[in-house]
mmCIF file of C-alpha atoms in Angstrom:
data_model
loop_
_atom_site.group_PDB
_atom_site.id
_atom_site.type_symbol
_atom_site.label_atom_id
_atom_site.label_comp_id
_atom_site.label_asym_id
_atom_site.label_seq_id
_atom_site.Cartn_x
_atom_site.Cartn_y
_atom_site.Cartn_z
ATOM 1 C CA MET R 1 81.628 69.893 3.167
ATOM 2 C CA THR R 2 83.287 70.664 -0.139
ATOM 3 C CA ASN R 3 83.280 68.174 -2.750
ATOM 4 C CA GLN R 4 87.283 68.161 -2.853
ATOM 5 C CA ASN R 5 87.336 67.708 0.998
ATOM 6 C CA SER R 6 85.307 64.644 0.939
ATOM 7 C CA ALA R 7 87.221 63.538 -2.390
ATOM 8 C CA ASN R 8 90.478 63.751 -0.265
ATOM 9 C CA ILE R 9 88.895 61.762 2.617
ATOM 10 C CA ILE R 10 87.721 58.963 0.479
ATOM 11 C CA ALA R 11 91.234 59.065 -1.567
ATOM 12 C CA LYS R 12 93.145 58.550 1.745
ATOM 13 C CA PHE R 13 90.820 55.770 3.162
ATOM 14 C CA ASP R 14 91.358 53.875 -0.393
ATOM 15 C CA GLN R 15 95.207 54.185 0.542
ATOM 16 C CA VAL R 16 94.841 53.029 4.262
ATOM 17 C CA TYR R 17 92.059 50.590 3.881
ATOM 18 C CA PRO R 18 94.758 47.700 3.656
ATOM 19 C CA VAL R 19 95.979 48.745 7.102
ATOM 20 C CA TYR R 20 92.490 49.104 8.787
ATOM 21 C CA ALA R 21 91.772 45.725 7.352
ATOM 22 C CA ASP R 22 94.903 44.381 9.231
ATOM 23 C CA PHE R 23 94.012 46.447 12.355
ATOM 24 C CA THR R 24 90.609 45.076 12.758
ATOM 25 C CA ASN R 25 91.597 41.414 12.417
ATOM 26 C CA VAL R 26 94.736 42.187 14.886
ATOM 27 C CA THR R 27 92.242 43.735 17.551
ATOM 28 C CA GLU R 28 89.759 41.256 17.132
ATOM 29 C CA ASN R 29 91.893 38.297 17.707
ATOM 30 C CA LEU R 30 93.736 40.298 20.423
ATOM 31 C CA LEU R 31 90.303 40.672 22.183
ATOM 32 C CA LYS R 32 89.519 37.081 21.448
ATOM 33 C CA GLY R 33 92.628 36.322 23.474
ATOM 34 C CA ILE R 34 92.089 38.404 26.490
ATOM 35 C CA LEU R 35 88.700 37.056 26.989
ATOM 36 C CA GLN R 36 89.775 33.222 26.680
ATOM 37 C CA LEU R 37 92.614 34.292 28.970
ATOM 38 C CA LYS R 38 90.148 35.756 31.577
ATOM 39 C CA GLY R 39 87.538 33.033 30.949
ATOM 40 C CA ILE R 40 84.922 34.677 29.699
ATOM 41 C CA ASN R 41 82.380 33.129 27.400
ATOM 42 C CA VAL R 42 80.876 35.408 25.009
ATOM 43 C CA HIS R 43 78.080 35.093 22.341
ATOM 44 C CA SER R 44 79.927 36.378 19.487
ATOM 45 C CA ILE R 45 82.818 38.964 18.446
ATOM 46 C CA THR R 46 82.471 40.249 14.947
ATOM 47 C CA SER R 47 84.123 43.050 13.191
ATOM 48 C CA ARG R 48 84.203 45.164 10.087
ATOM 49 C CA VAL R 49 85.949 47.978 8.196
ATOM 50 C CA LYS R 50 83.571 50.569 7.035
ATOM 51 C CA SER R 51 83.088 50.211 3.133
ATOM 52 C CA ARG R 52 83.696 53.168 0.702
ATOM 53 C CA GLU R 53 80.243 53.667 -0.074
ATOM 54 C CA SER R 54 79.298 53.924 3.589
ATOM 55 C CA LEU R 55 82.145 56.164 4.460
ATOM 56 C CA LYS R 56 81.136 58.635 1.327
ATOM 57 C CA ARG R 57 77.543 58.561 2.605
ATOM 58 C CA LYS R 58 78.771 59.463 5.893
ATOM 59 C CA VAL R 59 81.109 62.585 5.290
ATOM 60 C CA ASN R 60 78.722 63.959 2.633
ATOM 61 C CA ARG R 61 75.810 63.791 5.042
ATOM 62 C CA GLU R 62 77.974 65.518 7.840
ATOM 63 C CA ASP R 63 78.377 68.850 6.338
ATOM 64 C CA ASP R 64 81.515 70.307 7.625
ATOM 65 C CA LYS R 65 82.099 67.995 10.701
ATOM 66 C CA TYR R 66 84.858 66.259 9.056
ATOM 67 C CA THR R 67 88.144 67.828 7.688
ATOM 68 C CA LYS R 68 90.132 64.897 7.472
ATOM 69 C CA LEU R 69 90.048 60.987 7.526
ATOM 70 C CA GLU R 70 91.521 61.176 11.101
ATOM 71 C CA ASP R 71 88.261 62.875 12.341
ATOM 72 C CA ILE R 72 86.502 59.814 11.877
ATOM 73 C CA THR R 73 86.534 57.235 14.653
ATOM 74 C CA ASP R 74 84.225 54.510 13.328
ATOM 75 C CA LEU R 75 86.573 53.464 10.259
ATOM 76 C CA ALA R 76 86.816 49.823 11.871
ATOM 77 C CA GLY R 77 84.506 48.389 14.534
ATOM 78 C CA ILE R 78 84.124 45.398 16.702
ATOM 79 C CA ARG R 79 80.990 44.408 18.361
ATOM 80 C CA ILE R 80 81.169 41.977 21.069
ATOM 81 C CA ILE R 81 77.659 40.456 22.445
ATOM 82 C CA THR R 82 77.598 38.683 25.971
ATOM 83 C CA TYR R 83 75.516 36.330 27.300
ATOM 84 C CA PHE R 84 74.759 38.325 30.294
ATOM 85 C CA ALA R 85 74.428 42.138 31.095
ATOM 86 C CA ASP R 86 77.000 42.195 34.125
ATOM 87 C CA GLN R 87 79.727 41.254 31.576
ATOM 88 C CA VAL R 88 79.475 44.266 29.483
ATOM 89 C CA ASP R 89 81.201 46.337 32.710
ATOM 90 C CA LEU R 90 83.540 43.330 33.098
ATOM 91 C CA ILE R 91 84.909 43.409 29.454
ATOM 92 C CA ALA R 92 85.092 47.209 29.823
ATOM 93 C CA GLY R 93 87.405 47.121 32.330
ATOM 94 C CA PHE R 94 89.651 44.809 30.085
ATOM 95 C CA VAL R 95 89.191 47.389 27.245
ATOM 96 C CA GLU R 96 90.312 50.165 29.396
ATOM 97 C CA GLU R 97 93.350 48.179 30.559
ATOM 98 C CA GLU R 98 94.512 46.893 27.343
ATOM 99 C CA PHE R 99 93.781 49.901 24.882
ATOM 100 C CA GLU R 100 94.034 53.669 24.972
ATOM 101 C CA VAL R 101 90.780 55.187 25.289
ATOM 102 C CA ASP R 102 89.384 58.195 23.424
ATOM 103 C CA ARG R 103 87.438 59.633 26.254
ATOM 104 C CA SER R 104 86.048 62.433 24.308
ATOM 105 C CA ASN R 105 84.513 59.917 21.408
ATOM 106 C CA SER R 106 83.551 56.873 23.763
ATOM 107 C CA VAL R 107 80.216 56.689 25.544
ATOM 108 C CA ASP R 108 78.032 54.610 27.668
ATOM 109 C CA LYS R 109 75.157 54.840 25.840
ATOM 110 C CA ARG R 110 73.260 53.139 28.847
ATOM 111 C CA GLU R 111 73.508 56.253 30.879
ATOM 112 C CA LEU R 112 71.875 58.489 28.509
ATOM 113 C CA ILE R 113 68.463 56.982 28.564
ATOM 114 C CA ASP R 114 65.826 58.696 30.692
ATOM 115 C CA PRO R 115 64.419 56.128 33.223
ATOM 116 C CA GLU R 116 61.154 57.132 32.084
ATOM 117 C CA LYS R 117 61.616 56.898 28.406
ATOM 118 C CA PHE R 118 62.314 53.833 26.176
ATOM 119 C CA GLY R 119 65.668 52.658 24.636
ATOM 120 C CA TYR R 120 67.923 49.998 25.451
ATOM 121 C CA LEU R 121 71.567 51.080 24.374
ATOM 122 C CA SER R 122 75.065 49.586 24.762
ATOM 123 C CA LEU R 123 78.760 50.876 25.959
ATOM 124 C CA HIS R 124 80.848 52.293 22.864
ATOM 125 C CA TYR R 125 84.724 52.586 23.247
ATOM 126 C CA VAL R 126 86.821 54.522 20.558
ATOM 127 C CA VAL R 127 90.211 53.018 21.153
ATOM 128 C CA LYS R 128 93.694 52.770 19.692
ATOM 129 C CA LEU R 129 96.558 50.692 20.472
ATOM 130 C CA PRO R 130 98.649 51.820 23.842
ATOM 131 C CA SER R 131 101.908 52.828 23.476
ATOM 132 C CA PHE R 132 103.185 49.309 25.277
ATOM 133 C CA ARG R 133 102.042 47.511 22.295
ATOM 134 C CA LEU R 134 103.105 50.228 19.594
ATOM 135 C CA GLN R 135 107.016 49.568 20.681
ATOM 136 C CA LEU R 136 106.432 46.151 19.277
ATOM 137 C CA ILE R 137 107.434 46.192 15.475
ATOM 138 C CA GLU R 138 104.311 44.230 14.420
ATOM 139 C CA TYR R 139 101.748 46.634 15.766
ATOM 140 C CA GLN R 140 103.728 50.198 14.697
ATOM 141 C CA ARG R 141 101.921 50.406 11.374
ATOM 142 C CA PHE R 142 98.613 51.111 13.443
ATOM 143 C CA LYS R 143 99.892 54.036 15.334
ATOM 144 C CA ASP R 144 97.351 56.217 13.672
ATOM 145 C CA CYS R 145 94.271 53.977 13.624
ATOM 146 C CA LYS R 146 91.328 54.206 15.998
ATOM 147 C CA LEU R 147 88.699 51.829 16.288
ATOM 148 C CA GLU R 148 85.196 51.380 17.870
ATOM 149 C CA ILE R 149 84.130 48.878 20.330
ATOM 150 C CA GLN R 150 80.832 48.377 21.131
ATOM 151 C CA VAL R 151 79.715 45.720 24.164
ATOM 152 C CA ARG R 152 76.396 44.824 24.723
ATOM 153 C CA SER R 153 74.463 42.120 26.013
ATOM 154 C CA ILE R 154 72.378 39.690 23.720
ATOM 155 C CA LEU R 155 69.072 41.078 24.622
ATOM 156 C CA GLN R 156 70.498 44.797 24.267
ATOM 157 C CA HIS R 157 71.315 43.366 20.790
ATOM 158 C CA THR R 158 67.961 41.715 20.122
ATOM 159 C CA TRP R 159 66.605 45.431 20.994
ATOM 160 C CA ALA R 160 68.704 47.293 18.958
ATOM 161 C CA GLU R 161 68.128 44.942 15.934
ATOM 162 C CA ILE R 162 64.340 45.254 15.952
ATOM 163 C CA GLU R 163 64.548 48.735 16.730
ATOM 164 C CA HIS R 164 66.739 48.971 13.527
ATOM 165 C CA ASP R 165 64.470 46.735 11.771
ATOM 166 C CA LEU R 166 61.304 49.000 12.450
ATOM 167 C CA GLY R 167 63.044 52.247 11.530
ATOM 168 C CA TYR R 168 62.727 54.100 14.664
ATOM 169 C CA LYS R 169 65.782 55.580 16.012
ATOM 170 C CA ASN R 170 64.322 57.734 18.811
ATOM 171 C CA GLU R 171 61.152 58.289 20.754
ATOM 172 C CA HIS R 172 60.127 61.409 18.893
ATOM 173 C CA ALA R 173 59.923 59.614 15.746
ATOM 174 C CA VAL R 174 57.473 56.989 17.381
ATOM 175 C CA PRO R 175 53.957 57.659 17.120
ATOM 176 C CA ARG R 176 52.591 58.531 20.630
ATOM 177 C CA GLU R 177 50.274 55.499 20.988
ATOM 178 C CA ILE R 178 53.000 53.138 20.438
ATOM 179 C CA ARG R 179 55.678 54.864 22.785
ATOM 180 C CA ARG R 180 54.381 52.985 25.765
ATOM 181 C CA SER R 181 54.946 49.558 24.147
ATOM 182 C CA PHE R 182 58.286 50.495 23.565
ATOM 183 C CA SER R 183 58.731 51.601 27.191
ATOM 184 C CA ARG R 184 57.146 48.288 28.593
ATOM 185 C CA LEU R 185 59.139 46.148 26.132
ATOM 186 C CA ALA R 186 62.518 47.808 27.223
ATOM 187 C CA GLY R 187 61.328 47.336 30.971
ATOM 188 C CA LEU R 188 60.932 43.615 30.271
ATOM 189 C CA LEU R 189 64.389 43.205 28.832
ATOM 190 C CA GLU R 190 66.253 44.741 31.498
ATOM 191 C CA LEU R 191 64.516 42.887 33.910
ATOM 192 C CA ALA R 192 64.924 39.589 31.847
ATOM 193 C CA ASP R 193 68.630 40.610 31.803
ATOM 194 C CA GLU R 194 68.771 40.820 35.714
ATOM 195 C CA GLU R 195 66.637 37.546 36.111
ATOM 196 C CA PHE R 196 69.211 35.563 33.744
ATOM 197 C CA ILE R 197 72.052 36.869 36.017
ATOM 198 C CA LYS R 198 70.226 35.594 39.089
ATOM 199 C CA ILE R 199 69.688 32.389 37.406
ATOM 200 C CA ARG R 200 73.222 31.932 36.713
ATOM 201 C CA SER R 201 74.185 32.646 40.301
ATOM 202 C CA ASN R 202 71.710 30.630 41.768
ATOM 203 C CA LEU R 203 72.875 27.442 39.502
ATOM 204 C CA ALA R 204 76.598 28.087 40.481
ATOM 205 C CA ASN R 205 75.323 27.980 44.183
ATOM 206 C CA TYR R 206 73.322 24.814 43.528
ATOM 207 C CA GLU R 207 76.345 23.528 42.077
ATOM 208 C CA ALA R 208 78.520 24.108 44.851
ATOM 209 C CA GLU R 209 76.077 22.718 47.383
ATOM 210 C CA VAL R 210 75.027 19.475 45.694
ATOM 211 C CA GLU R 211 77.850 17.349 46.194
ATOM 212 C CA ALA R 212 77.254 17.714 49.775
ATOM 213 C CA GLN R 213 73.649 16.699 49.526
ATOM 214 C CA ILE R 214 74.519 13.688 47.158
ATOM 215 C CA GLU R 215 76.919 12.339 49.932
ATOM 216 C CA LYS R 216 74.328 13.030 52.786
ATOM 217 C CA THR R 217 71.157 12.050 51.475
ATOM 218 C CA PRO R 218 71.242 10.954 47.711
ATOM 219 C CA THR R 219 67.752 9.600 47.930
ATOM 220 C CA MET R 220 66.425 13.265 48.218
ATOM 221 C CA VAL R 221 68.758 14.616 45.276
ATOM 222 C CA LEU R 222 66.736 14.818 42.020
ATOM 223 C CA ILE R 223 68.556 13.786 38.588
ATOM 224 C CA ASN R 224 69.695 16.924 36.921
ATOM 225 C CA GLN R 225 72.503 18.118 34.816
ATOM 226 C CA ALA R 226 74.475 19.684 37.906
ATOM 227 C CA SER R 227 73.611 16.395 40.322
ATOM 228 C CA LEU R 228 74.514 13.889 37.553
ATOM 229 C CA LYS R 229 77.988 15.650 36.727
ATOM 230 C CA SER R 230 78.718 15.857 40.456
ATOM 231 C CA TYR R 231 77.878 12.036 41.010
ATOM 232 C CA VAL R 232 80.051 10.854 37.975
ATOM 233 C CA LEU R 233 82.828 13.204 39.014
ATOM 234 C CA LYS R 234 82.831 12.018 42.749
ATOM 235 C CA SER R 235 81.861 8.283 42.541
ATOM 236 C CA GLU R 236 85.077 6.249 42.537
ATOM 237 C CA HIS R 237 82.835 3.413 41.060
ATOM 238 C CA ILE R 238 81.785 5.501 38.014
ATOM 239 C CA ARG R 239 85.174 6.823 37.357
ATOM 240 C CA SER R 240 86.647 3.369 37.223
ATOM 241 C CA LEU R 241 83.759 2.165 34.955
ATOM 242 C CA ASP R 242 84.593 4.965 32.635
ATOM 243 C CA GLN R 243 88.419 4.611 32.387
ATOM 244 C CA LYS R 244 87.795 0.880 31.634
ATOM 245 C CA ILE R 245 85.640 1.891 28.905
ATOM 246 C CA SER R 246 88.034 4.363 27.913
ATOM 247 C CA GLN R 247 90.855 1.358 27.695
ATOM 248 C CA ILE R 248 88.570 -1.099 26.155
ATOM 249 C CA VAL R 249 87.734 1.071 23.042
ATOM 250 C CA LYS R 250 91.310 2.902 22.990
ATOM 251 C CA ALA R 251 89.775 6.599 23.161
ATOM 252 C CA ASP R 252 90.529 9.498 25.741
ATOM 253 C CA LEU R 253 87.749 10.924 28.417
ATOM 254 C CA GLU R 254 86.460 14.268 27.716
ATOM 255 C CA LEU R 255 84.472 16.282 29.836
ATOM 256 C CA LYS R 256 81.107 18.013 28.548
ATOM 257 C CA ASP R 257 78.224 19.464 30.290
ATOM 258 C CA ARG R 258 75.651 18.911 27.612
ATOM 259 C CA PHE R 259 76.334 15.042 27.746
ATOM 260 C CA PHE R 260 75.148 15.062 31.276
ATOM 261 C CA GLY R 261 72.278 17.102 30.092
ATOM 262 C CA TYR R 262 71.496 14.311 27.507
ATOM 263 C CA LEU R 263 71.708 11.703 30.284
ATOM 264 C CA THR R 264 69.015 13.221 32.366
ATOM 265 C CA THR R 265 66.633 12.775 29.449
ATOM 266 C CA VAL R 266 67.625 9.128 29.328
ATOM 267 C CA PHE R 267 67.009 8.685 32.869
ATOM 268 C CA SER R 268 63.876 10.599 32.831
ATOM 269 C CA TYR R 269 62.642 8.091 30.278
ATOM 270 C CA LEU R 270 63.749 5.228 32.312
ATOM 271 C CA GLY R 271 61.825 6.185 35.290
ATOM 272 C CA VAL R 272 65.006 6.413 37.541
ATOM 273 C CA LYS R 273 64.466 10.014 39.550
ATOM 274 C CA THR R 274 67.071 10.316 42.120
ATOM 275 C CA ILE R 275 70.787 9.878 42.519
ATOM 276 C CA GLY R 276 70.264 7.437 45.149
ATOM 277 C CA GLU R 277 68.097 5.331 42.777
ATOM 278 C CA LEU R 278 70.800 5.547 40.313
ATOM 279 C CA ASP R 279 73.524 4.414 42.336
ATOM 280 C CA GLU R 280 71.621 1.534 43.623
ATOM 281 C CA ILE R 281 71.224 0.342 40.268
ATOM 282 C CA VAL R 282 74.986 0.936 39.299
ATOM 283 C CA GLN R 283 76.063 -0.814 42.370
ATOM 284 C CA ASP R 284 73.654 -3.949 41.420
ATOM 285 C CA MET R 285 75.169 -3.910 37.807
ATOM 286 C CA GLY R 286 79.043 -3.816 39.065
ATOM 287 C CA ASP R 287 81.258 -4.701 36.250
ATOM 288 C CA ASP R 288 78.168 -6.036 34.079
ATOM 289 C CA LEU R 289 78.104 -2.727 32.632
ATOM 290 C CA LEU R 290 81.241 -3.347 30.702
ATOM 291 C CA ASN R 291 79.539 -6.216 28.778
ATOM 292 C CA PHE R 292 78.509 -4.174 25.729
ATOM 293 C CA PRO R 293 81.420 -2.228 25.475
ATOM 294 C CA ARG R 294 83.680 -5.306 25.566
ATOM 295 C CA ASN R 295 81.267 -6.844 22.698
ATOM 296 C CA GLY R 296 79.280 -4.652 21.147
ATOM 297 C CA LEU R 297 80.820 -1.052 20.803
ATOM 298 C CA LYS R 298 82.137 0.174 17.437
ATOM 299 C CA ASN R 299 84.422 3.150 18.539
ATOM 300 C CA LYS R 300 85.647 5.490 15.423
ATOM 301 C CA GLN R 301 89.491 5.666 15.232
ATOM 302 C CA GLY R 302 90.359 8.845 17.199
ATOM 303 C CA GLU R 303 87.088 9.563 18.673
ATOM 304 C CA LYS R 304 86.802 10.412 22.410
ATOM 305 C CA VAL R 305 84.358 9.437 24.921
ATOM 306 C CA ASN R 306 82.942 11.165 27.875
ATOM 307 C CA TRP R 307 83.215 10.861 31.428
ATOM 308 C CA GLY R 308 79.587 9.458 32.563
ATOM 309 C CA THR R 309 79.919 7.122 29.418
ATOM 310 C CA SER R 310 79.229 4.284 31.736
ATOM 311 C CA LEU R 311 76.061 5.399 32.560
ATOM 312 C CA PHE R 312 75.004 5.691 28.986
ATOM 313 C CA TYR R 313 75.577 1.739 28.926
ATOM 314 C CA LEU R 314 73.599 1.556 32.161
ATOM 315 C CA ALA R 315 70.557 2.720 30.180
ATOM 316 C CA TYR R 316 71.331 -0.056 27.715
ATOM 317 C CA ALA R 317 71.532 -2.560 30.839
ATOM 318 C CA ILE R 318 68.158 -1.291 32.184
ATOM 319 C CA VAL R 319 66.363 -2.066 28.872
ATOM 320 C CA GLY R 320 68.387 -5.068 27.910
ATOM 321 C CA ARG R 321 67.556 -6.617 31.349
ATOM 322 C CA ARG R 322 63.809 -6.314 30.764
ATOM 323 C CA GLY R 323 64.508 -8.950 28.308
ATOM 324 C CA SER R 324 61.922 -7.453 25.661
ATOM 325 C CA PRO R 325 63.423 -6.660 22.160
ATOM 326 C CA GLU R 326 60.291 -4.042 21.785
ATOM 327 C CA GLN R 327 61.369 -2.232 25.017
ATOM 328 C CA VAL R 328 64.856 -2.102 23.462
ATOM 329 C CA SER R 329 63.591 -1.056 20.125
ATOM 330 C CA ASP R 330 61.364 1.742 21.511
ATOM 331 C CA TYR R 331 64.125 2.974 23.486
ATOM 332 C CA LEU R 332 66.502 3.249 20.461
ATOM 333 C CA GLU R 333 63.909 4.774 18.532
ATOM 334 C CA HIS R 334 63.030 7.719 21.214
ATOM 335 C CA PHE R 335 66.845 8.500 21.391
ATOM 336 C CA LYS R 336 67.414 8.040 17.794
ATOM 337 C CA ILE R 337 70.543 5.623 18.399
ATOM 338 C CA GLU R 338 71.528 4.278 15.052
ATOM 339 C CA THR R 339 69.526 4.082 11.841
ATOM 340 C CA PRO R 340 66.245 1.910 11.655
ATOM 341 C CA GLU R 341 68.347 -0.358 9.326
ATOM 342 C CA SER R 342 70.946 -1.159 11.892
ATOM 343 C CA ARG R 343 68.772 -1.177 15.028
ATOM 344 C CA GLN R 344 68.093 -4.909 14.866
ATOM 345 C CA GLU R 345 71.674 -6.031 15.344
ATOM 346 C CA LEU R 346 71.866 -3.311 18.146
ATOM 347 C CA ILE R 347 68.739 -4.817 19.826
ATOM 348 C CA GLN R 348 70.306 -8.313 19.672
ATOM 349 C CA GLN R 349 73.865 -7.001 21.126
ATOM 350 C CA ILE R 350 72.090 -5.307 24.041
ATOM 351 C CA LEU R 351 69.814 -8.111 24.925
ATOM 352 C CA ALA R 352 72.729 -10.872 24.518
ATOM 353 C CA ALA R 353 74.800 -8.418 27.088
ATOM 354 C CA TYR R 354 72.254 -7.613 29.365
ATOM 355 C CA SER R 355 69.296 -10.001 29.560
ATOM 356 C CA SER R 356 71.178 -12.741 31.934
ATOM 357 C CA LYS R 357 69.499 -11.262 35.259
ATOM 358 C CA GLY R 358 66.770 -8.842 35.906
ATOM 359 C CA VAL R 359 67.196 -5.456 37.367
ATOM 360 C CA HIS R 360 64.874 -3.729 39.866
ATOM 361 C CA SER R 361 64.246 -0.373 38.115
ATOM 362 C CA SER R 362 60.726 -0.728 36.109
#
C-alpha cells in the first residue's frame, strides 16, 4: 500500500471515529436488550473501536488489501462470551434476525478446525444495521458502518486468551513435541463444554421433579438449593411466615437463588439433612419463629428480605433452643454473622427469643 493510501485511510478514520464510537455503543445496547428480552444470561458483552495506532499497523501490514476505509470490516467490534457452548448458535440466530450480515466477511471458525488438529475458535459475524432500523432517524448516520460481532463460550474464550498469551497462532508455529498437548487440551475443553450443557439439563430436570418428590416422600429428599427453593415456594406455612416477617420489618420480599444456596450450608452445619426433617422442625416451632423478627431484628431502611427468610430465623431457633451461649456464639462465628464486638448482644437476643423450650434436632 502506498503511503498516500495509508494516510488517506487514517485521515478518514479520524473523521468518522466519533460515529463509530456511537455506533458501537448503540449496537452493544441493542444486543443487550435483545438477549434480555430473550431471557439469555451471558457472562459478558464488551465492545471496542479500533485505535488509530492499531489501524495504522493493520493497513501498513496488509500491503494492497485495503484501498479505502470501507474495505476494513473490524473498525468496531463486540464480543459476547456465553456460559454454555450451545448459546453460541442461539445468539447467532438472533444476530442473523436483527442485523444485515456480510456473508463474505463472516466466518464460523469452529468449522475450520481439522478434527485431528488443535484449535478452539469462535463465531465471527460482520454486520451492519438492517434497512428497517436505518429508516429510523436516530440510526441513519450509521448506514455505512460495519461491525464485527464475535460469539464464543467462556471456555473457548479461555483457550483463545491463553493461546494468545503463549504467542502461538497456528499449529505450524508450535514445536512438534508440544502439539499433542495442545490437541489434548482442546479436546478436554470441548468435552467440558458438552458436560456443562448436560449438567444444566440435568439440574433443570431435577428442579422440575423435586416438587413432586417433596410432596410424596419428603424424608427422602436431601436438602440442596433446588429442593429448598421448591419447599419454600410451595409451603403455605413458610410463605405465611415470610410474609409476616416482611410486614414486621416493613420490607418487600425478593427471590434470590443464592440465598437458598446459603441456607443449605446453614442446615448442613446444624445437622438437618432432609426436607422432611426441616418441615418437622418448622411445624414444631410454629409462629415462635417470629419471636426474633419481632424483638431483635434491625432492618435497614429500604432493605429487602428474601423468600425463605423464616428459615434463617429457624436456624437461630435451633441453636437458641439448645440454651447454650457457646453454641450460639460458635454458630454466629462460623457464618460470620455480625462483628465480634456486637455478637454478645445478638447471642442474648437469640437466647431470649428461643430458649423457652427444647427442640428435637441435635
